[in-house]
Amino acid sequence: MKLIAPKAALAALAFGIAPVSMIALSAPAAAQVVQGIGIANPDAIVAASSAFQTAEQQRQTTYKAQIDQAEARRAAIAAQLDPLYTKLEADSQAASPNRQALQQQAAQIQQIEQAGQNEINRLLQPVAMSRAYVVEQISDQLNAAMDAAKARRNITLVLSPGGVISADQAYNLNQDVVTELNRLIPSAQLVPPAGWMPRAQREAAAQQQAMQAQQPAPAPAATGR
């Protein structure tokens, strides 16, 4: 078997990932391979962990109100846009279409779509934050799980799937790391605490505060005698 896996960022994983069924996680097959080398996909490993899978299921219940509200708005926006799309298509197929009118119709549709998407994103913000919170908890244990899997299989060099064109399945380290990850973090907290922000936002805020602290204080205003 061959392993060709996509390259993706953990941040993207937090807000939307490919189904785990599409990710290669098979156990190593018996083959003549170079010892000490493995291939691992951190995104696939996090997504296949028990903690992540359990949280995905629990989230459908915990955040059902937000999900249902977003779905209702999505359906309402689609119903609003459907006659506009029909009219735009019909007008564009006229013998002498009014180009200016068509542009105005298209602009109106685009505006409704954008506003609707922004509204849906706001409704689903708690869901997205929950997923980001779970991914961060699991990712915090990823290095330890990777080290344990490397030690167990005597691997000293781990490559990213994005840098490998083709490799025998025997080099796949994913399932070994998933096993270690499940041992280190069998479950994750689903609901982030109040005021929690993803690590990238926390680091950006800390950096901004540090820069502000380094700025010299304004000189006191001169007073007349």
GROMACS .gro file of C-alpha atoms in nm:
model
  225
    1MET     CA    1   0.000   0.000   0.000
    2LYS     CA    2   0.105   0.359  -0.057
    3LEU     CA    3   0.059   0.657   0.169
    4ILE     CA    4  -0.005   0.996   0.010
    5ALA     CA    5  -0.158   1.232   0.268
    6PRO     CA    6  -0.253   1.601   0.236
    7LYS     CA    7  -0.073   1.881   0.422
    8ALA     CA    8  -0.288   2.097   0.648
    9ALA     CA    9  -0.255   2.321   0.952
   10LEU     CA   10  -0.386   2.238   1.297
   11ALA     CA   11  -0.561   2.573   1.302
   12ALA     CA   12  -0.766   2.465   1.001
   13LEU     CA   13  -0.841   2.139   1.174
   14ALA     CA   14  -0.994   2.326   1.461
   15PHE     CA   15  -1.260   2.487   1.242
   16GLY     CA   16  -1.323   2.225   0.977
   17ILE     CA   17  -1.154   1.901   0.883
   18ALA     CA   18  -1.177   1.623   0.629
   19PRO     CA   19  -1.361   1.308   0.742
   20VAL     CA   20  -1.134   1.071   0.928
   21SER     CA   21  -1.233   0.795   0.685
   22MET     CA   22  -1.030   0.982   0.421
   23ILE     CA   23  -0.715   0.981   0.634
   24ALA     CA   24  -0.464   0.696   0.622
   25LEU     CA   25  -0.424   0.547   0.969
   26SER     CA   26  -0.352   0.184   0.892
   27ALA     CA   27  -0.111  -0.008   1.106
   28PRO     CA   28   0.236  -0.062   0.957
   29ALA     CA   29   0.254  -0.348   0.711
   30ALA     CA   30   0.541  -0.596   0.694
   31ALA     CA   31   0.789  -0.471   0.433
   32GLN     CA   32   1.156  -0.415   0.364
   33VAL     CA   33   1.200  -0.060   0.488
   34VAL     CA   34   1.477   0.167   0.607
   35GLN     CA   35   1.476   0.149   0.985
   36GLY     CA   36   1.444   0.463   1.195
   37ILE     CA   37   1.223   0.663   0.956
   38GLY     CA   38   0.852   0.735   0.992
   39ILE     CA   39   0.583   0.953   0.835
   40ALA     CA   40   0.322   1.128   1.047
   41ASN     CA   41   0.036   1.369   0.980
   42PRO     CA   42  -0.041   1.573   1.296
   43ASP     CA   43  -0.380   1.686   1.164
   44ALA     CA   44  -0.487   1.329   1.091
   45ILE     CA   45  -0.363   1.211   1.429
   46VAL     CA   46  -0.556   1.475   1.624
   47ALA     CA   47  -0.871   1.411   1.421
   48ALA     CA   48  -0.850   1.036   1.479
   49SER     CA   49  -0.795   1.061   1.854
   50SER     CA   50  -1.064   0.937   2.090
   51ALA     CA   51  -1.086   1.274   2.260
   52PHE     CA   52  -1.157   1.454   1.933
   53GLN     CA   53  -1.408   1.197   1.808
   54THR     CA   54  -1.597   1.194   2.138
   55ALA     CA   55  -1.608   1.574   2.149
   56GLU     CA   56  -1.745   1.587   1.794
   57GLN     CA   57  -2.035   1.367   1.901
   58GLN     CA   58  -2.100   1.549   2.228
   59ARG     CA   59  -2.093   1.889   2.056
   60GLN     CA   60  -2.402   1.801   1.850
   61THR     CA   61  -2.599   1.778   2.176
   62THR     CA   62  -2.431   2.047   2.383
   63TYR     CA   63  -2.458   2.309   2.108
   64LYS     CA   64  -2.779   2.181   1.948
   65ALA     CA   65  -2.959   2.514   1.995
   66GLN     CA   66  -2.689   2.708   1.811
   67ILE     CA   67  -2.661   2.448   1.535
   68ASP     CA   68  -3.039   2.435   1.484
   69GLN     CA   69  -3.063   2.815   1.479
   70ALA     CA   70  -2.786   2.841   1.222
   71GLU     CA   71  -2.947   2.574   1.006
   72ALA     CA   72  -3.283   2.753   1.023
   73ARG     CA   73  -3.122   3.079   0.912
   74ARG     CA   74  -2.938   2.900   0.634
   75ALA     CA   75  -3.266   2.758   0.506
   76ALA     CA   76  -3.437   3.098   0.532
   77ILE     CA   77  -3.157   3.270   0.341
   78ALA     CA   78  -3.168   3.002   0.072
   79ALA     CA   79  -3.543   3.055   0.037
   80GLN     CA   80  -3.486   3.430   0.007
   81LEU     CA   81  -3.219   3.385  -0.259
   82ASP     CA   82  -3.394   3.122  -0.470
   83PRO     CA   83  -3.638   3.359  -0.651
   84LEU     CA   84  -3.357   3.612  -0.700
   85TYR     CA   85  -3.142   3.349  -0.868
   86THR     CA   86  -3.438   3.243  -1.085
   87LYS     CA   87  -3.507   3.600  -1.193
   88LEU     CA   88  -3.139   3.669  -1.264
   89GLU     CA   89  -3.113   3.360  -1.481
   90ALA     CA   90  -3.433   3.443  -1.669
   91ASP     CA   91  -3.334   3.807  -1.725
   92SER     CA   92  -2.986   3.707  -1.846
   93GLN     CA   93  -3.140   3.482  -2.112
   94ALA     CA   94  -3.362   3.758  -2.255
   95ALA     CA   95  -3.313   3.860  -2.615
   96SER     CA   96  -3.173   4.200  -2.516
   97PRO     CA   97  -3.075   4.175  -2.148
   98ASN     CA   98  -3.029   4.491  -1.947
   99ARG     CA   99  -2.666   4.462  -1.838
  100GLN     CA  100  -2.693   4.728  -1.572
  101ALA     CA  101  -2.999   4.567  -1.420
  102LEU     CA  102  -2.826   4.228  -1.422
  103GLN     CA  103  -2.526   4.374  -1.241
  104GLN     CA  104  -2.753   4.528  -0.979
  105GLN     CA  105  -2.932   4.196  -0.928
  106ALA     CA  106  -2.602   4.011  -0.895
  107ALA     CA  107  -2.475   4.267  -0.647
  108GLN     CA  108  -2.792   4.232  -0.439
  109ILE     CA  109  -2.754   3.853  -0.434
  110GLN     CA  110  -2.390   3.881  -0.333
  111GLN     CA  111  -2.476   4.122  -0.053
  112ILE     CA  112  -2.745   3.892   0.085
  113GLU     CA  113  -2.514   3.593   0.064
  114GLN     CA  114  -2.231   3.770   0.244
  115ALA     CA  115  -2.455   3.910   0.515
  116GLY     CA  116  -2.617   3.570   0.561
  117GLN     CA  117  -2.283   3.392   0.587
  118ASN     CA  118  -2.162   3.644   0.845
  119GLU     CA  119  -2.478   3.591   1.049
  120ILE     CA  120  -2.443   3.212   1.035
  121ASN     CA  121  -2.077   3.237   1.137
  122ARG     CA  122  -2.178   3.447   1.438
  123LEU     CA  123  -2.440   3.192   1.538
  124LEU     CA  124  -2.187   2.909   1.509
  125GLN     CA  125  -1.907   3.096   1.686
  126PRO     CA  126  -1.957   2.901   2.012
  127VAL     CA  127  -1.936   2.576   1.815
  128ALA     CA  128  -1.616   2.684   1.643
  129MET     CA  129  -1.463   2.795   1.972
  130SER     CA  130  -1.549   2.461   2.129
  131ARG     CA  131  -1.375   2.274   1.848
  132ALA     CA  132  -1.070   2.500   1.874
  133TYR     CA  133  -1.059   2.442   2.251
  134VAL     CA  134  -1.068   2.064   2.208
  135VAL     CA  135  -0.803   2.067   1.935
  136GLU     CA  136  -0.572   2.279   2.149
  137GLN     CA  137  -0.602   2.043   2.446
  138ILE     CA  138  -0.517   1.744   2.228
  139SER     CA  139  -0.239   1.927   2.044
  140ASP     CA  140  -0.075   2.007   2.377
  141GLN     CA  141  -0.016   1.632   2.421
  142LEU     CA  142   0.091   1.566   2.063
  143ASN     CA  143   0.466   1.605   2.112
  144ALA     CA  144   0.467   1.366   2.408
  145ALA     CA  145   0.263   1.113   2.211
  146MET     CA  146   0.496   1.148   1.914
  147ASP     CA  147   0.802   1.094   2.132
  148ALA     CA  148   0.650   0.783   2.288
  149ALA     CA  149   0.558   0.637   1.948
  150LYS     CA  150   0.907   0.710   1.812
  151ALA     CA  151   1.067   0.539   2.110
  152ARG     CA  152   0.843   0.234   2.078
  153ARG     CA  153   0.925   0.189   1.710
  154ASN     CA  154   1.289   0.301   1.734
  155ILE     CA  155   1.230   0.594   1.496
  156THR     CA  156   1.472   0.886   1.490
  157LEU     CA  157   1.345   1.077   1.183
  158VAL     CA  158   0.980   1.173   1.123
  159LEU     CA  159   0.875   1.322   0.789
  160SER     CA  160   0.564   1.516   0.698
  161PRO     CA  161   0.333   1.359   0.436
  162GLY     CA  162   0.344   1.689   0.248
  163GLY     CA  163   0.712   1.636   0.179
  164VAL     CA  164   0.675   1.275   0.066
  165ILE     CA  165   0.562   1.185  -0.285
  166SER     CA  166   0.506   0.816  -0.214
  167ALA     CA  167   0.600   0.576   0.062
  168ASP     CA  168   0.526   0.224   0.175
  169GLN     CA  169   0.260   0.197   0.443
  170ALA     CA  170   0.519   0.048   0.676
  171TYR     CA  171   0.655   0.400   0.734
  172ASN     CA  172   0.317   0.529   0.857
  173LEU     CA  173   0.349   0.637   1.221
  174ASN     CA  174   0.000   0.785   1.253
  175GLN     CA  175  -0.176   0.501   1.435
  176ASP     CA  176   0.111   0.458   1.679
  177VAL     CA  177   0.087   0.824   1.777
  178VAL     CA  178  -0.293   0.803   1.801
  179THR     CA  179  -0.256   0.512   2.043
  180GLU     CA  180  -0.020   0.714   2.261
  181LEU     CA  181  -0.242   1.022   2.235
  182ASN     CA  182  -0.546   0.824   2.349
  183ARG     CA  183  -0.346   0.713   2.651
  184LEU     CA  184  -0.231   1.066   2.738
  185ILE     CA  185  -0.567   1.242   2.681
  186PRO     CA  186  -0.859   0.998   2.659
  187SER     CA  187  -1.109   1.285   2.671
  188ALA     CA  188  -1.112   1.665   2.645
  189GLN     CA  189  -1.322   1.940   2.796
  190LEU     CA  190  -1.588   2.042   2.546
  191VAL     CA  191  -1.691   2.389   2.665
  192PRO     CA  192  -1.415   2.652   2.688
  193PRO     CA  193  -1.404   2.867   3.003
  194ALA     CA  194  -1.536   3.220   2.990
  195GLY     CA  195  -1.302   3.455   2.810
  196TRP     CA  196  -1.095   3.176   2.656
  197MET     CA  197  -0.923   3.253   2.326
  198PRO     CA  198  -0.729   3.022   2.090
  199ARG     CA  199  -0.354   3.017   2.142
  200ALA     CA  200  -0.282   3.228   1.833
  201GLN     CA  201  -0.508   3.506   1.963
  202ARG     CA  202  -0.361   3.483   2.314
  203GLU     CA  203  -0.008   3.509   2.180
  204ALA     CA  204  -0.100   3.803   1.958
  205ALA     CA  205  -0.263   3.982   2.252
  206ALA     CA  206   0.040   3.915   2.473
  207GLN     CA  207   0.275   4.044   2.205
  208GLN     CA  208   0.069   4.359   2.166
  209GLN     CA  209   0.071   4.417   2.542
  210ALA     CA  210   0.448   4.366   2.553
  211MET     CA  211   0.498   4.620   2.275
  212GLN     CA  212   0.277   4.871   2.451
  213ALA     CA  213   0.469   4.819   2.776
  214GLN     CA  214   0.797   4.892   2.599
  215GLN     CA  215   0.676   5.224   2.464
  216PRO     CA  216   0.813   5.520   2.662
  217ALA     CA  217   0.566   5.706   2.878
  218PRO     CA  218   0.466   6.049   2.743
  219ALA     CA  219   0.660   6.339   2.887
  220PRO     CA  220   0.467   6.547   3.142
  221ALA     CA  221   0.318   6.864   3.008
  222ALA     CA  222   0.513   7.181   3.086
  223THR     CA  223   0.352   7.406   3.344
  224GLY     CA  224   0.375   7.788   3.332
  225ARG     CA  225   0.517   7.992   3.617
   0.00000   0.00000   0.00000
